[in-house]
């Protein structure tokens, strides 16, 4: 409710979170659905309210495509990235498209502009390594450049997962 009163948005991960934000008066343009597992009810709620959805895999895309077709509605989507390289190793991730898969998938989305509009990229890293985040940002920006060369604009890059904050004066 405080976020709604201040005109702020929220990152939602579940049906209940998304519904509470909508019921609190947060404008759908200020919401994003990032939950790692999105079922039909959750995706339907997001589509009904035109909330941007972060897609993690082809299963979610197929379900979203079905919902958008049935409802005859279009929604904006971001694509979650994973598989970043850091110090010669691939960073572990539970969800998201590899960088190469993402290009192919986003090109596929361009053929479905009647249902979805690609607007951005998202990633979620576990832990708080600044160096890993910098590597992921650099690789994401390189992907944005690749997409731009294909005439596919990217309007946002969400670096989810949080940034370590120390709220205590001392240990």
Coordinates of C-alpha atoms in Angstrom, one line a residue:
X1 CA 0.0 0.0 0.0
X2 CA 2.9 2.3 0.8
X3 CA 4.4 1.6 -2.7
X4 CA 1.0 2.4 -4.3
X5 CA 0.7 5.7 -2.3
X6 CA 4.2 6.7 -3.5
X7 CA 3.5 5.8 -7.1
X8 CA 6.1 3.0 -6.9
X9 CA 6.1 -0.4 -8.5
X10 CA 6.9 -3.9 -7.4
X11 CA 8.5 -7.1 -8.6
X12 CA 6.0 -9.9 -8.0
X13 CA 6.7 -13.6 -7.8
X14 CA 3.3 -15.2 -7.1
X15 CA -0.4 -14.9 -7.7
X16 CA -1.0 -13.6 -4.2
X17 CA 1.8 -11.0 -4.5
X18 CA 0.5 -9.8 -7.9
X19 CA -3.1 -9.7 -6.8
X20 CA -2.2 -7.8 -3.6
X21 CA -0.3 -5.2 -5.6
X22 CA -3.1 -4.7 -8.1
X23 CA -5.7 -4.6 -5.3
X24 CA -3.5 -2.0 -3.5
X25 CA -3.7 0.3 -6.5
X26 CA -0.3 -0.1 -8.0
X27 CA -0.6 0.6 -11.7
X28 CA 0.1 -2.5 -13.9
X29 CA 2.7 -0.5 -15.8
X30 CA 4.7 -0.4 -12.5
X31 CA 4.5 -4.1 -12.0
X32 CA 6.5 -7.0 -13.3
X33 CA 5.9 -10.8 -12.9
X34 CA 9.2 -12.6 -12.3
X35 CA 8.2 -15.7 -10.5
X36 CA 10.3 -18.7 -11.4
X37 CA 7.2 -21.0 -11.8
X38 CA 4.2 -19.5 -13.5
X39 CA 1.0 -21.4 -13.8
X40 CA -2.1 -20.6 -15.9
X41 CA -3.9 -18.7 -13.1
X42 CA -0.9 -16.5 -12.5
X43 CA -0.2 -15.8 -16.2
X44 CA -3.9 -15.1 -16.8
X45 CA -4.0 -12.5 -14.1
X46 CA -0.9 -10.8 -15.5
X47 CA -2.4 -10.9 -19.1
X48 CA -5.8 -9.6 -17.8
X49 CA -4.0 -6.6 -16.2
X50 CA -1.3 -6.1 -18.9
X51 CA 1.5 -6.7 -16.4
X52 CA 4.9 -7.4 -18.0
X53 CA 5.9 -11.0 -17.7
X54 CA 9.4 -12.4 -17.5
X55 CA 9.6 -15.6 -19.4
X56 CA 12.0 -18.4 -18.2
X57 CA 11.4 -21.2 -20.7
X58 CA 9.4 -22.5 -23.7
X59 CA 6.8 -24.2 -21.4
X60 CA 5.9 -20.7 -20.0
X61 CA 5.9 -19.3 -23.5
X62 CA 3.5 -22.0 -24.8
X63 CA 1.1 -21.5 -21.9
X64 CA 1.3 -17.7 -22.3
X65 CA 0.7 -18.0 -26.1
X66 CA -2.4 -20.1 -25.4
X67 CA -3.8 -17.6 -22.8
X68 CA -3.1 -14.6 -25.0
X69 CA -4.8 -16.3 -28.0
X70 CA -7.9 -17.3 -26.0
X71 CA -8.2 -13.9 -24.4
X72 CA -7.3 -12.1 -27.6
X73 CA -4.9 -9.9 -25.6
X74 CA -1.3 -8.8 -26.1
X75 CA 1.2 -8.5 -23.3
X76 CA 4.8 -7.3 -22.9
X77 CA 7.5 -9.8 -22.0
X78 CA 11.0 -9.7 -20.8
X79 CA 13.3 -12.7 -21.2
X80 CA 15.3 -14.1 -18.2
X81 CA 18.9 -14.9 -19.0
X82 CA 21.2 -17.5 -17.4
X83 CA 24.4 -19.3 -18.1
X84 CA 26.7 -16.4 -17.8
X85 CA 30.5 -17.0 -18.0
X86 CA 32.7 -16.0 -15.2
X87 CA 36.4 -16.8 -14.7
X88 CA 36.1 -19.6 -17.3
X89 CA 33.0 -21.2 -15.8
X90 CA 29.3 -21.0 -16.3
X91 CA 27.4 -19.5 -13.4
X92 CA 24.8 -21.9 -12.1
X93 CA 21.2 -20.9 -12.6
X94 CA 17.9 -22.6 -12.0
X95 CA 16.1 -20.8 -14.8
X96 CA 16.4 -18.7 -17.8
X97 CA 17.7 -18.9 -21.4
X98 CA 21.4 -19.1 -22.3
X99 CA 22.6 -16.1 -24.2
X100 CA 22.5 -17.9 -27.6
X101 CA 19.1 -19.5 -26.8
X102 CA 17.8 -16.0 -25.9
X103 CA 18.6 -14.6 -29.4
X104 CA 16.8 -17.4 -31.1
X105 CA 13.8 -17.2 -28.8
X106 CA 13.5 -13.4 -29.0
X107 CA 13.6 -13.7 -32.8
X108 CA 10.8 -16.3 -32.5
X109 CA 8.8 -13.8 -30.4
X110 CA 9.2 -11.2 -33.2
X111 CA 7.0 -13.6 -35.3
X112 CA 4.3 -13.4 -32.6
X113 CA 3.9 -9.6 -32.3
X114 CA 0.1 -10.0 -32.3
X115 CA 0.5 -11.8 -28.9
X116 CA 3.6 -10.4 -27.2
X117 CA 6.0 -7.5 -27.4
X118 CA 9.5 -8.1 -26.3
X119 CA 10.7 -5.2 -24.1
X120 CA 13.7 -6.3 -22.1
X121 CA 16.0 -8.7 -20.4
X122 CA 16.2 -9.9 -16.9
X123 CA 18.6 -12.0 -14.8
X124 CA 18.8 -13.3 -11.3
X125 CA 22.0 -14.3 -9.7
X126 CA 22.4 -16.1 -6.4
X127 CA 24.9 -14.6 -4.0
X128 CA 26.3 -11.1 -3.8
X129 CA 29.4 -11.2 -5.9
X130 CA 29.9 -7.7 -7.5
X131 CA 32.3 -9.2 -10.0
X132 CA 29.8 -11.9 -11.1
X133 CA 27.1 -9.2 -11.5
X134 CA 29.5 -7.0 -13.6
X135 CA 30.2 -10.0 -15.8
X136 CA 26.5 -10.7 -16.3
X137 CA 25.8 -7.1 -17.0
X138 CA 28.6 -6.9 -19.6
X139 CA 27.3 -10.1 -21.3
X140 CA 23.8 -8.8 -21.2
X141 CA 24.8 -5.5 -22.9
X142 CA 26.6 -7.5 -25.5
X143 CA 23.4 -9.4 -26.1
X144 CA 21.5 -6.1 -26.4
X145 CA 24.0 -5.0 -29.0
X146 CA 23.4 -8.3 -30.9
X147 CA 19.7 -7.8 -30.8
X148 CA 20.0 -4.2 -31.9
X149 CA 22.0 -5.4 -35.0
X150 CA 18.9 -7.5 -35.8
X151 CA 16.7 -4.4 -35.4
X152 CA 15.2 -5.7 -32.1
X153 CA 15.3 -2.9 -29.5
X154 CA 15.7 -3.7 -25.8
X155 CA 14.2 -1.1 -23.4
X156 CA 15.3 -2.6 -20.1
X157 CA 17.8 -4.7 -18.3
X158 CA 16.7 -5.9 -14.8
X159 CA 19.5 -7.2 -12.6
X160 CA 17.4 -9.1 -10.1
X161 CA 18.6 -11.0 -7.1
X162 CA 19.4 -8.1 -4.9
X163 CA 22.5 -6.1 -4.0
X164 CA 24.1 -6.8 -0.6
X165 CA 23.3 -4.1 1.9
X166 CA 24.7 -3.8 5.3
X167 CA 22.1 -2.0 7.5
X168 CA 24.1 -2.4 10.7
X169 CA 26.7 0.1 12.0
X170 CA 28.9 -2.8 13.1
X171 CA 28.8 -6.6 13.5

